[in-house]
CSV table of C-alpha atoms in Angstrom, one decimal:
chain,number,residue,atom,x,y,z
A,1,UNK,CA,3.2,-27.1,-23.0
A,2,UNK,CA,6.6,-25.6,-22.0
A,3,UNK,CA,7.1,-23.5,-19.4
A,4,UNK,CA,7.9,-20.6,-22.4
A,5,UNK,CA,4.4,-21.6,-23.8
A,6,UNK,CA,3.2,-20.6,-20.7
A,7,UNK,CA,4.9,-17.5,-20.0
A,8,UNK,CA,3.8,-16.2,-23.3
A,9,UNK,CA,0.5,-17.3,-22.0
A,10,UNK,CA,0.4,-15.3,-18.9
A,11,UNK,CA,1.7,-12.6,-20.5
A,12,UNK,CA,-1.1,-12.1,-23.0
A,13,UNK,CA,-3.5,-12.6,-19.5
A,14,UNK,CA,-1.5,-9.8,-17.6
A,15,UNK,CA,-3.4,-7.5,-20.5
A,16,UNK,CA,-6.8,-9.5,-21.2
A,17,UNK,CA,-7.4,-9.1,-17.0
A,18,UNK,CA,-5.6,-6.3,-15.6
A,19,UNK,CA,-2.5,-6.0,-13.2
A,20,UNK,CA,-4.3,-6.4,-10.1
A,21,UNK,CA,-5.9,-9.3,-11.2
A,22,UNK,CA,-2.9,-10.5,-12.6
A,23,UNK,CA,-0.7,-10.5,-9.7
A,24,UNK,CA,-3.5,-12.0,-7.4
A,25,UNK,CA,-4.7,-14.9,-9.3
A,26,UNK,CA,-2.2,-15.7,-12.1
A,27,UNK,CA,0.9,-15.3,-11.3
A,28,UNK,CA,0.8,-17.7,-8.1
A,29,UNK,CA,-0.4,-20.1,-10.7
A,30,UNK,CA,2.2,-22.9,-11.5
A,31,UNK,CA,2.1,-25.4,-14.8
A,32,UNK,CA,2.8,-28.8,-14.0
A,33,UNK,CA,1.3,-30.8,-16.9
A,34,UNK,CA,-0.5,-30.8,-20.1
A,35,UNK,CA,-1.7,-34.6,-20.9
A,36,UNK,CA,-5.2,-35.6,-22.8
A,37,UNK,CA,-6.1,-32.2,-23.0
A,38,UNK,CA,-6.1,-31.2,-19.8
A,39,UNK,CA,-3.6,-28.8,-18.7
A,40,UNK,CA,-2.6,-28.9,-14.5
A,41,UNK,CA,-1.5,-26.0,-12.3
A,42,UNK,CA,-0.6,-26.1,-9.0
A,43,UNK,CA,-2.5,-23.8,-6.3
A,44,UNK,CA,-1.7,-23.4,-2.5
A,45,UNK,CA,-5.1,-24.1,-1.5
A,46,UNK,CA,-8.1,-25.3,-3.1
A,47,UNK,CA,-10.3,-21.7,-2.8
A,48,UNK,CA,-7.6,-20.3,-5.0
A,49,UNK,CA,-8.1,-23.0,-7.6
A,50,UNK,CA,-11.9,-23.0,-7.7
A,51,UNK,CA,-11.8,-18.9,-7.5
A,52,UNK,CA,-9.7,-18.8,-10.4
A,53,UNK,CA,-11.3,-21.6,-12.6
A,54,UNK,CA,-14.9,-20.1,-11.9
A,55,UNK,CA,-13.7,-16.5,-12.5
A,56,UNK,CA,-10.6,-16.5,-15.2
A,57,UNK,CA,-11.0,-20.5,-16.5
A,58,UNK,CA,-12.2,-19.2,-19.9
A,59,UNK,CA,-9.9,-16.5,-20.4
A,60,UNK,CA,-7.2,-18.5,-19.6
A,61,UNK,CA,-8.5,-21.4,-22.1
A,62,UNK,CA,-8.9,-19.2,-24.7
A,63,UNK,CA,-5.5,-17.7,-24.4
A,64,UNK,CA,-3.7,-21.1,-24.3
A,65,UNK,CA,-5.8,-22.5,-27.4
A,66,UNK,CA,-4.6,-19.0,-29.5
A,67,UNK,CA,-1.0,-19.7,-28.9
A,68,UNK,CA,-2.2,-23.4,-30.2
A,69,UNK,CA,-1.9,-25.6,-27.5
A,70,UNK,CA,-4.7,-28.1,-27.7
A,71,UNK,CA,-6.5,-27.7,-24.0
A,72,UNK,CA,-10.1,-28.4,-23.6
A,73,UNK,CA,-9.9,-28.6,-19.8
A,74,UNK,CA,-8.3,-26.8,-16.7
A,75,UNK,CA,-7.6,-28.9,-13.8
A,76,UNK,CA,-6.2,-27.1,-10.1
A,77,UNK,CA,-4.3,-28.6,-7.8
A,78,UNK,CA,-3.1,-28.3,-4.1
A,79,UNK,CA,0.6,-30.0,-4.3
A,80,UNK,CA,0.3,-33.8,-2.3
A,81,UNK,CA,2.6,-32.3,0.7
A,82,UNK,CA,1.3,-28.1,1.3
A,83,UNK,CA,3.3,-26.2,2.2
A,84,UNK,CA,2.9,-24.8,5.5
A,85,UNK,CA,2.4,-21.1,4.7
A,86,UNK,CA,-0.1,-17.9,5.7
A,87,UNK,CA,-2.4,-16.4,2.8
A,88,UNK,CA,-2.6,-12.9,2.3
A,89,UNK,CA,-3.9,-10.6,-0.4
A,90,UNK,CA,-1.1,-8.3,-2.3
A,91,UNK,CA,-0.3,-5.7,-4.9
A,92,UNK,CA,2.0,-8.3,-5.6
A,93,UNK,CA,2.5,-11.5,-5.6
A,94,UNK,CA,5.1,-14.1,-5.4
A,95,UNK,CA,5.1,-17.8,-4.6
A,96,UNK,CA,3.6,-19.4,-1.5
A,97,UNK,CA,5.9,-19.0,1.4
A,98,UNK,CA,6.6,-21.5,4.4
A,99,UNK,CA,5.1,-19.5,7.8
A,100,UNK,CA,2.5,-21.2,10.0
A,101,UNK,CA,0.5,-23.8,10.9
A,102,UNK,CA,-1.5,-23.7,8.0
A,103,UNK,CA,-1.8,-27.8,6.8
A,104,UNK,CA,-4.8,-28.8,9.1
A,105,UNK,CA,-6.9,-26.6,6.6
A,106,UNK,CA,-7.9,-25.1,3.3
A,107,UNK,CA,-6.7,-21.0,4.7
A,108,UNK,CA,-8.8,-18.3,2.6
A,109,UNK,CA,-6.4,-16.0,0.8
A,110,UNK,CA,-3.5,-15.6,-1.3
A,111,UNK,CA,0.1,-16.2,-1.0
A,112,UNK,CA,2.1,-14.1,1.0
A,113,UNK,CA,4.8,-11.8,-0.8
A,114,UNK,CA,7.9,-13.0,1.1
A,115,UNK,CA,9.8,-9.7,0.1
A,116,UNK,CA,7.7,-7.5,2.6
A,117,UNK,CA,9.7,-8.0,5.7
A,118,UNK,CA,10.8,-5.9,8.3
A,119,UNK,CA,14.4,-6.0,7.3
A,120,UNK,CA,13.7,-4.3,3.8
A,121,UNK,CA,11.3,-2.0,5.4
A,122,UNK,CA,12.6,1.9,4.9
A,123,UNK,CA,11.7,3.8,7.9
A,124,UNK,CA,11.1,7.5,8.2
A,125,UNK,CA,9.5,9.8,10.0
A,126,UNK,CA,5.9,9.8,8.3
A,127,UNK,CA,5.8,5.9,9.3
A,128,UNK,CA,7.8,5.0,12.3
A,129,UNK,CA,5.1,5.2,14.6
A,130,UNK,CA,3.2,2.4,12.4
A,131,UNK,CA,6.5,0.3,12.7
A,132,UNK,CA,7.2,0.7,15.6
A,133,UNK,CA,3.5,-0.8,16.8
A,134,UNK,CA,3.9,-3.2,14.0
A,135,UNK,CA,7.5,-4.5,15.9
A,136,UNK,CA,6.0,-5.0,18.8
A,137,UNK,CA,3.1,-6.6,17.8
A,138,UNK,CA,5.1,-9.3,15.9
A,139,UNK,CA,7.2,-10.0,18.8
A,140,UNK,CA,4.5,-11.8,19.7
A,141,UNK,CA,3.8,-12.5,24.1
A,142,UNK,CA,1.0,-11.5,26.1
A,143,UNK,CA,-1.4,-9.3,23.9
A,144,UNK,CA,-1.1,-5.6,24.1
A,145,UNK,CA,-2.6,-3.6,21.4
A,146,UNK,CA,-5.7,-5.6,20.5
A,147,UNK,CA,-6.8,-4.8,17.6
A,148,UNK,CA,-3.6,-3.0,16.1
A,149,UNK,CA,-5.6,-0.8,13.3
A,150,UNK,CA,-2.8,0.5,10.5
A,151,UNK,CA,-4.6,2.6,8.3
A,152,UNK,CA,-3.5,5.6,5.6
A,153,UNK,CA,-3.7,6.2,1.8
A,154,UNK,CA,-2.5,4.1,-1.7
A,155,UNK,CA,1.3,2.7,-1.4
A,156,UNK,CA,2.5,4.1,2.3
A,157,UNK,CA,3.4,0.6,3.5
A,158,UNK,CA,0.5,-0.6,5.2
A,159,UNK,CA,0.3,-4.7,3.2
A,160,UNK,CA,4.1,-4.5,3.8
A,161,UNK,CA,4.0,-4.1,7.4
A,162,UNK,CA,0.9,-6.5,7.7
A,163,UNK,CA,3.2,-9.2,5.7
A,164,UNK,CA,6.2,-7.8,7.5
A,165,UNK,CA,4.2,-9.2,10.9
A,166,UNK,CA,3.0,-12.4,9.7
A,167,UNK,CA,6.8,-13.6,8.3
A,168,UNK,CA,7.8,-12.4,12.0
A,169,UNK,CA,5.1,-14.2,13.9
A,170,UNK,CA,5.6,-17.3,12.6
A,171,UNK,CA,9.2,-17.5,12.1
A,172,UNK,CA,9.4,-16.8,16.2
A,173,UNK,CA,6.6,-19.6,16.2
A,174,UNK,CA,5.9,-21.6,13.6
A,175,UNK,CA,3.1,-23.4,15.4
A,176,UNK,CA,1.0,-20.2,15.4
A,177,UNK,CA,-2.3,-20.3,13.4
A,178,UNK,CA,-2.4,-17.0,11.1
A,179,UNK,CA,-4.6,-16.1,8.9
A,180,UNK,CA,-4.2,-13.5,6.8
A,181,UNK,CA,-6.8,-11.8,3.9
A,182,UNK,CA,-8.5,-9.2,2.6
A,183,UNK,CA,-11.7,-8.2,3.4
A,184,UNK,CA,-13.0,-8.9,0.0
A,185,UNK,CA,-11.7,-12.3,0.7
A,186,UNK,CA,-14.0,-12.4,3.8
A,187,UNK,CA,-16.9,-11.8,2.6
A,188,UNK,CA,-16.6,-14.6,-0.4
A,189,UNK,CA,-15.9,-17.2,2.2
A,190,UNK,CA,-18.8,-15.9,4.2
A,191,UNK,CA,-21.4,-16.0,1.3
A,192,UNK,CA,-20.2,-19.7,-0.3
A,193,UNK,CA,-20.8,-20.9,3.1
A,194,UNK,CA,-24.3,-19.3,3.0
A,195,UNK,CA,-24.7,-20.6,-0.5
A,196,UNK,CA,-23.2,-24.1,0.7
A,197,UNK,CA,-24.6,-24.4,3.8
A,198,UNK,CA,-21.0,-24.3,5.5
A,199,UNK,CA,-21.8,-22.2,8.1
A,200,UNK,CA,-20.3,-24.0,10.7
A,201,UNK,CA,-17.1,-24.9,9.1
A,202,UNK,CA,-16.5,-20.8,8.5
A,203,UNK,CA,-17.1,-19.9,12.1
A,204,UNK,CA,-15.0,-22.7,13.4
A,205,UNK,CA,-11.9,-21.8,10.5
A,206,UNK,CA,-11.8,-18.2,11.3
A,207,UNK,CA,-12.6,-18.3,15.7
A,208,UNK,CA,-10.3,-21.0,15.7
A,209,UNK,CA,-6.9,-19.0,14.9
A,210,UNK,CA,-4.2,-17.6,16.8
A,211,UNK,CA,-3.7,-14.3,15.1
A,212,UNK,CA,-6.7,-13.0,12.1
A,213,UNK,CA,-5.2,-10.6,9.8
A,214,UNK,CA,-7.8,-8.5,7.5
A,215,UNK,CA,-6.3,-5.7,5.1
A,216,UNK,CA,-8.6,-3.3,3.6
A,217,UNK,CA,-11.4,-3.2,5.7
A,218,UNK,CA,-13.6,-0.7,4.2
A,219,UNK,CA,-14.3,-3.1,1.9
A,220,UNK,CA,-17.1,-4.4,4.0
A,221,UNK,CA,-18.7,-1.1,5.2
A,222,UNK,CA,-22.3,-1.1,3.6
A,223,UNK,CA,-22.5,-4.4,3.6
A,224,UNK,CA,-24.8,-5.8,6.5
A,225,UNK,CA,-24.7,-9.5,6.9
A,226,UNK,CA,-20.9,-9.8,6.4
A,227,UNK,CA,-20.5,-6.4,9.2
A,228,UNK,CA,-22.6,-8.8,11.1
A,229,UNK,CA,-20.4,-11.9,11.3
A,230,UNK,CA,-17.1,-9.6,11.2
A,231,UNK,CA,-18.4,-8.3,14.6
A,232,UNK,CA,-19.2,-11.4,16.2
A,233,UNK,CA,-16.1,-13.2,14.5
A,234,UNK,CA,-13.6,-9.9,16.0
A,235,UNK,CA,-15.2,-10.2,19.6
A,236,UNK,CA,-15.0,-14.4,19.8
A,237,UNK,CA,-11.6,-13.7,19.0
A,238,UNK,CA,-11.0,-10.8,21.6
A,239,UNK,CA,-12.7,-12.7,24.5
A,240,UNK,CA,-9.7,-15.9,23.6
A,241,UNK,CA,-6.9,-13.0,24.0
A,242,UNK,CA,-6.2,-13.6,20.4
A,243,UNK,CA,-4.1,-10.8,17.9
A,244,UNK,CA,-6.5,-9.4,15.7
A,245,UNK,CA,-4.8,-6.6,13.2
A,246,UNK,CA,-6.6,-4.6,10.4
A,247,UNK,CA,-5.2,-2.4,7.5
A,248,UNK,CA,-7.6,-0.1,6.1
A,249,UNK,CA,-7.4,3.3,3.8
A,250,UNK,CA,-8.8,5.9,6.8
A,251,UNK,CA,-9.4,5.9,10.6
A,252,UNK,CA,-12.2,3.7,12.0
A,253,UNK,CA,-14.4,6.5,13.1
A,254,UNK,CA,-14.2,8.5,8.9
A,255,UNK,CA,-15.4,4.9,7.3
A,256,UNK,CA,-18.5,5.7,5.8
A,257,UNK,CA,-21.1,3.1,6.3
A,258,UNK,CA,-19.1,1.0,8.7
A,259,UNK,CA,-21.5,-0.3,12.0
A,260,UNK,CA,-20.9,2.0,14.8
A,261,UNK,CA,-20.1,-0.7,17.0
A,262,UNK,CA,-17.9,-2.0,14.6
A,263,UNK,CA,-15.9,1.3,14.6
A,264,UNK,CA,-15.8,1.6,18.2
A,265,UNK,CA,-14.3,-2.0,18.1
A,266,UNK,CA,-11.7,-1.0,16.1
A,267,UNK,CA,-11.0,1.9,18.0
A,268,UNK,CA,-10.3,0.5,21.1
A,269,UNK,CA,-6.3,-1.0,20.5
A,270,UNK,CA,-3.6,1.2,18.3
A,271,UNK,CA,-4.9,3.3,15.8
A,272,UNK,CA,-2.0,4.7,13.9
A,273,UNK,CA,-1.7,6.1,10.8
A,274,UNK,CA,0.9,6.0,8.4
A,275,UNK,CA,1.3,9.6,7.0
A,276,UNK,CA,2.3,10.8,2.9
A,277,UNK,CA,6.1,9.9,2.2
A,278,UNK,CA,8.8,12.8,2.6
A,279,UNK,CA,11.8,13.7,0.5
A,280,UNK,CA,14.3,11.9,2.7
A,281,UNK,CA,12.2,8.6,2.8
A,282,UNK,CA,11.8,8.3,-0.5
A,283,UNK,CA,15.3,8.8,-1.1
A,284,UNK,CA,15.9,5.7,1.6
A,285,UNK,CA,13.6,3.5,-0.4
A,286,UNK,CA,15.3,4.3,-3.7
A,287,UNK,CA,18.8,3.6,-2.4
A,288,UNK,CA,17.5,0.3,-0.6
A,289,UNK,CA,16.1,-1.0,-4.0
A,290,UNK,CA,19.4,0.0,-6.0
A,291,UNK,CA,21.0,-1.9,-3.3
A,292,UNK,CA,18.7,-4.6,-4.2
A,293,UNK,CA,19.1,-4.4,-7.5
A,294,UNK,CA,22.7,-4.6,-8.1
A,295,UNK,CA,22.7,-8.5,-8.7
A,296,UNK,CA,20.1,-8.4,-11.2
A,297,UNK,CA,21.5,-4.9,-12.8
A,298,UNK,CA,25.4,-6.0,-12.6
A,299,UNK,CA,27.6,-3.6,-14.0
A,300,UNK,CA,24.4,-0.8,-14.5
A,301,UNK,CA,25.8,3.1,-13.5
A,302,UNK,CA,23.8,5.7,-11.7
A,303,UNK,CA,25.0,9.2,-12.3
A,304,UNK,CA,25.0,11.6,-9.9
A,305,UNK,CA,22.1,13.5,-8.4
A,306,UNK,CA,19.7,10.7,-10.5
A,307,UNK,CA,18.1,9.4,-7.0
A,308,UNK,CA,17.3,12.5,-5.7
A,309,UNK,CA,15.7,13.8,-8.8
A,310,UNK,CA,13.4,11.2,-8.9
A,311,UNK,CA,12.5,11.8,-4.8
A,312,UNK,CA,12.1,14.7,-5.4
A,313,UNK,CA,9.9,14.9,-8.7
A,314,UNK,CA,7.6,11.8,-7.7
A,315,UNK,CA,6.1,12.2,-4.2
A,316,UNK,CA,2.8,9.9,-4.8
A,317,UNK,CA,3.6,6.9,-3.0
A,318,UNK,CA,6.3,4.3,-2.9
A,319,UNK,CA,4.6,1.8,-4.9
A,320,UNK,CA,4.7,4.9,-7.8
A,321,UNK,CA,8.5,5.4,-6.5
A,322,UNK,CA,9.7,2.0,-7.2
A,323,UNK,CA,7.9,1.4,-10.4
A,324,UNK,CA,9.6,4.4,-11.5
A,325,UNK,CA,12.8,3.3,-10.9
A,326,UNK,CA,12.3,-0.5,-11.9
A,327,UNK,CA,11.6,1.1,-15.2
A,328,UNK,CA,14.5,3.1,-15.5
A,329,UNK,CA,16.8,0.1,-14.5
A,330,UNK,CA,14.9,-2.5,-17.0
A,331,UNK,CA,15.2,0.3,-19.7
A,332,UNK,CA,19.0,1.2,-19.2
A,333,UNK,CA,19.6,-2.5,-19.0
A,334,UNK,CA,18.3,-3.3,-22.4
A,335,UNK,CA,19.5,-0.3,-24.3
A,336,UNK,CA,23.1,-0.4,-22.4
A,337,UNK,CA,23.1,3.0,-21.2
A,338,UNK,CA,24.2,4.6,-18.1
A,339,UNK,CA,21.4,5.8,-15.9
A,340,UNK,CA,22.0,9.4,-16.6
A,341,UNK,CA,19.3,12.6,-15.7
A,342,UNK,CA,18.4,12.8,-19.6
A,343,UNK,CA,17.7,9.0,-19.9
A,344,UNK,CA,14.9,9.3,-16.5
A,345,UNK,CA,13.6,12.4,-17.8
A,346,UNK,CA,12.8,10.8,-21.4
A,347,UNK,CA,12.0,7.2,-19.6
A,348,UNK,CA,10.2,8.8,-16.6
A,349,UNK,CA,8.1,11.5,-18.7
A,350,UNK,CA,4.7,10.2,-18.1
A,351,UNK,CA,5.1,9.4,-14.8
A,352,UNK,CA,6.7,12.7,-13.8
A,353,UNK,CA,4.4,15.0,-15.6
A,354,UNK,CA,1.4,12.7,-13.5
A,355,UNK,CA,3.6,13.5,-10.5
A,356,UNK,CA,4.0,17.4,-10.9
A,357,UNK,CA,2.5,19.4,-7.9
A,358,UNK,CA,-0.4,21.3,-9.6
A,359,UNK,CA,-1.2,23.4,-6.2
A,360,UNK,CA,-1.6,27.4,-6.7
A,361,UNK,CA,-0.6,30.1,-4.7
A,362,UNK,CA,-4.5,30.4,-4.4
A,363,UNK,CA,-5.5,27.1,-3.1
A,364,UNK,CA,-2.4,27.4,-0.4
A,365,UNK,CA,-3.6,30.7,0.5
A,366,UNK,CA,-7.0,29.3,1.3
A,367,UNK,CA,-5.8,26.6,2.6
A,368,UNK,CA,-3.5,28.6,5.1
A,369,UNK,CA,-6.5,31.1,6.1
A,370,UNK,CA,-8.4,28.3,7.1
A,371,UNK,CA,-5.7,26.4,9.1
A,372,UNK,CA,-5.1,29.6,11.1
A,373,UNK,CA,-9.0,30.7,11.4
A,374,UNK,CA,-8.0,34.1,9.7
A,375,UNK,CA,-9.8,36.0,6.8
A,376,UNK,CA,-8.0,35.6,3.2
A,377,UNK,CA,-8.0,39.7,3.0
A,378,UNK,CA,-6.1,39.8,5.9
A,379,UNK,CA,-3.3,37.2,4.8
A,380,UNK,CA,-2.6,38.7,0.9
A,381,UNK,CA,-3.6,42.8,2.9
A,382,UNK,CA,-0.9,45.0,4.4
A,383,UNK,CA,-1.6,43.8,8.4
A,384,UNK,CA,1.8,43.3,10.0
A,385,UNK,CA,0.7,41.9,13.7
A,386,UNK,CA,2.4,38.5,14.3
A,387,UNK,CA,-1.1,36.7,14.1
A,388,UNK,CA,-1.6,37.5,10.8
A,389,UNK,CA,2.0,37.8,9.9
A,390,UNK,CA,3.3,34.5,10.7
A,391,UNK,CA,0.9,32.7,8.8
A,392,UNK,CA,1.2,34.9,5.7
A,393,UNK,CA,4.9,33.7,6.2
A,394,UNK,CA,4.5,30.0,6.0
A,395,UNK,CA,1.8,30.5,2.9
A,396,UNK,CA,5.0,32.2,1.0
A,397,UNK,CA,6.9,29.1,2.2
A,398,UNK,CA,4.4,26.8,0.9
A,399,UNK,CA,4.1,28.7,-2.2
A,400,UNK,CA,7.8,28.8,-2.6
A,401,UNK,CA,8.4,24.8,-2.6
A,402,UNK,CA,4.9,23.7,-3.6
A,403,UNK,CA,4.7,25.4,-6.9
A,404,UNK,CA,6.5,26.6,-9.9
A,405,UNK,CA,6.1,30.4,-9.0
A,406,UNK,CA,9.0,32.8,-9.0
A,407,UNK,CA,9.6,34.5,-6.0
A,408,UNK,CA,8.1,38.1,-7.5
A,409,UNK,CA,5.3,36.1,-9.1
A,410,UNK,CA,4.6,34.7,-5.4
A,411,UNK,CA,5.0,38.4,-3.9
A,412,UNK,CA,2.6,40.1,-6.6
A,413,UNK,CA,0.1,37.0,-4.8
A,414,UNK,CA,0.4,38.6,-1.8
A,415,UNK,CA,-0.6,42.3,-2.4
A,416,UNK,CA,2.6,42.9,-4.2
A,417,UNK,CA,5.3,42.7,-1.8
A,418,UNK,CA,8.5,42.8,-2.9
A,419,UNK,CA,10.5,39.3,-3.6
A,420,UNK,CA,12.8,40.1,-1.0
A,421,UNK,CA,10.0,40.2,1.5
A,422,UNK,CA,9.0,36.5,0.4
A,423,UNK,CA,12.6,35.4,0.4
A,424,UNK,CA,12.7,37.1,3.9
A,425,UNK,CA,9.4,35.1,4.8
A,426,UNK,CA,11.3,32.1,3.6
A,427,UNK,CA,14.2,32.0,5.4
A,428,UNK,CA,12.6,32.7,8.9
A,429,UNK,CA,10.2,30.1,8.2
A,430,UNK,CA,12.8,27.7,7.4
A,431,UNK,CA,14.8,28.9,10.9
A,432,UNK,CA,11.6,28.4,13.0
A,433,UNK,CA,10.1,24.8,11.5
A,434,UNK,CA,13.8,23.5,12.7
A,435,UNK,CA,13.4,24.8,16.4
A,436,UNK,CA,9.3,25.3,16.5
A,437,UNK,CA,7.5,21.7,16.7
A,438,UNK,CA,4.1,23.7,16.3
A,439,UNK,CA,5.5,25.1,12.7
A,440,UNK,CA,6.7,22.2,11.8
A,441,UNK,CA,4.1,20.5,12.5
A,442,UNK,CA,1.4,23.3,11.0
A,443,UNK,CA,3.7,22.7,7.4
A,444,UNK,CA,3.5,18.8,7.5
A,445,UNK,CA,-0.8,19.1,8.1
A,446,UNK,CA,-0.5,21.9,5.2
A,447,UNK,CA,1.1,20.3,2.9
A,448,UNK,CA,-0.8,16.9,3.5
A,449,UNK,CA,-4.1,18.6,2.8
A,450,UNK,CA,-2.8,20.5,-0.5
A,451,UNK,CA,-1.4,17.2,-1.9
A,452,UNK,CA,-4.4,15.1,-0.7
């Protein structure tokens, strides 16, 4: 089998199992041989191989025998020399990278994506907090922020700072034992050493490291006898001084079905969370990736106004963000076009209209009447003192650049003031969030809860 066999191989798999599955399990795979029957892939570690023969063996026979390559068997295989690298679970995936002092044993996980680093890292306001931790964490020294718990929604950066900390550990010391996997991965070690009777061998592998790294850490809420050896794995660790950091999608205290004394573990380093992207950070990742791109997209133009259209229209997340714009580039590329605002509104269309803010003027009055603790008569009625005022003033803001509503559409919302009186509303709003943290900071909660 050729290594084009094989591609056209994986890509049929990409659709038979999914993305995610995909980019976890077959794409680190790599085809060495086909002999007898019996094709060979390389793995970094023997749990990878046995996880993906017992799980996605048979789909990946059957594909390879419909492209009519004559394999009976699938054999895994951990390269004679490992490399010396730290697992982790990703979004993505890419080959096995060379970080720690991982060759004594067979480390749970996945490969690391080497492009999540601090250097390609876009930081903005709604994260810097998290980075900052994150930098000081990875400078490694006497332990300060134990654990360091990084938690906040789909695509804000959390994996890419938890990567961005392992490549940083162990490039300052590559003798430092990290491990690094998702919670999901936890748990299967735990319950194949229960079901091999390798109990032993799994408390020594994981209180035996120098840092433990475990993303997505709801994943184990509900689930007693692995909350059970979490807790006694995180305080063997704590009472050696060794880094412990944890990603997961909400605060410690808000995980449903989580052991109070795991939360109040969790609770007692950092918790920082890292908050919904804004226009000028999503801008700052675009123009890092076209910046990144330029090699593989030599010669490809970017009209004017193209990159702020897009961080404008898609405020998701940046996983959305650069999937958008990977599109547009692969797309222009092939069709030899210029990357033009007609060609990312036709190539864009789905993920735009998926994108589009679909908040009223309703829900953001609602929303504002209960942020301020006032009644919703009061807000849209003719009341002019500054306590009911103000606040009917940053609704018309909201309203303004959260939704598609003319400014006298937006005034009729409000008892039928005048547009003047919401462009009036507008600007002063816009004067105060600049000079008034507490505005500013009343908007940014706002607008968080209306896109959540």
């Amino acid at each position: 089998m050729t290594n084009e066999e094989w591609g056209q191989v994986r890509n049929k798999l990409q659709k038979a199992v999914g993305q995610n599955n995909y980019t976890n399990w077959i794409e680190p795979l790599e085809f060495a041989d086909l002999k007898n029957g019996v094709a060979t892939f390389l793995v970094p570690t023997n749990f990878m191989g046995n996880w993906v023969d017992r799980n996605f063996g048979d789909k990946i026979l059957h594909q390879m025998v419909g492209e009519g390559l004559k394999v009976s068997r699938l054999d895994f295989e951990v390269p004679a020399k490992k490399p010396k690298a730290v697992y982790a679970p990703a979004p993505e995936r890419a080959a096995p990278t060379p970080l720690g002092k991982a060759d004594q044993d067979d480390l749970p996980g996945a490969p690391l994506y080497d492009r999540f680093t601090f250097d390609n890292f876009v930081v903005g306001k709604p994260n810097e907090l998290a980075h900052a931790a994150a930098r000081r964490v990875a400078e490694g020294g006497p332990v300060t922020f134990n654990p360091l718990f990084l938690y906040g929604g789909v695509g804000l950066g959390k994996t890419h700072l938890m990567h961005a900390i392992a490549h940083e550990m162990t490039a300052r010391n590559p003798d430092l034992r990290v491990v690094y996997l998702s919670a999901e991965q936890f748990m299967y070690r735990f319950v194949q050493a229960i079901r091999e009777k390798q109990m032993m061998d799994f408390k020594q592998l994981f209180r035996s490291v120098d840092v433990l790294m475990v993303d997505d850490v709801q994943f184990i809420a509900g689930k007693d006898s692995t909350q059970e050896e979490f807790f006694h794995t995180f305080n063997a660790l704590v009472d050696q001084n060794k880094q412990i950091i944890i990603s997961g999608d909400r605060a410690p205290g808000e995980i449903k079905d989580m052991e109070d004394r795991i939360k109040s573990r969790l609770q007692c380093g950092l918790v920082v969370d890292l908050h919904p992207t804004d226009y000028e950070l999503r801008l700052g990742v675009l123009q890092n990736k076209v910046n990144a791109y330029r090699e593989q997209y030599n010669g490809l133009v970017i009209a004017d106004g193209v990159l702020e259209f897009i961080a404008h229209r898609i405020s998701t997340n940046v996983r959305v963000l650069e999937g958008a714009l990977m599109r547009l580039f692969a797309f222009a590329s092939l069709v030899g076009r210029e990357v033009t605002m007609e060609l990312a509104q036709d190539c864009l269309g789905d993920i735009l209209r998926a994108s589009d803010r679909k908040v009223t003027v309703e829900e953001i009055q609602r929303k504002v009447s209960e942020h301020y603790n006032i009644r919703l008569s009061d807000l849209i009625g003719p009341k002019r003192v500054r306590t009911i005022a103000r606040p009917r003033q940053v609704a018309m803001y909201l309203a303004k650049h959260m939704t598609s509503r003319s400014l006298p559409e937006i005034g009729r919302r409000f008892g039928g003031r005048d547009h003047t009186t919401v462009m009036h509303g507008v600007k002063r709003i816009d004067e105060l969030k600049a000079a008034d943290d507490q505005i500013a900071e009343d908007l940014e909660l706002l607008r968080r809860a209306l896109e959540a």
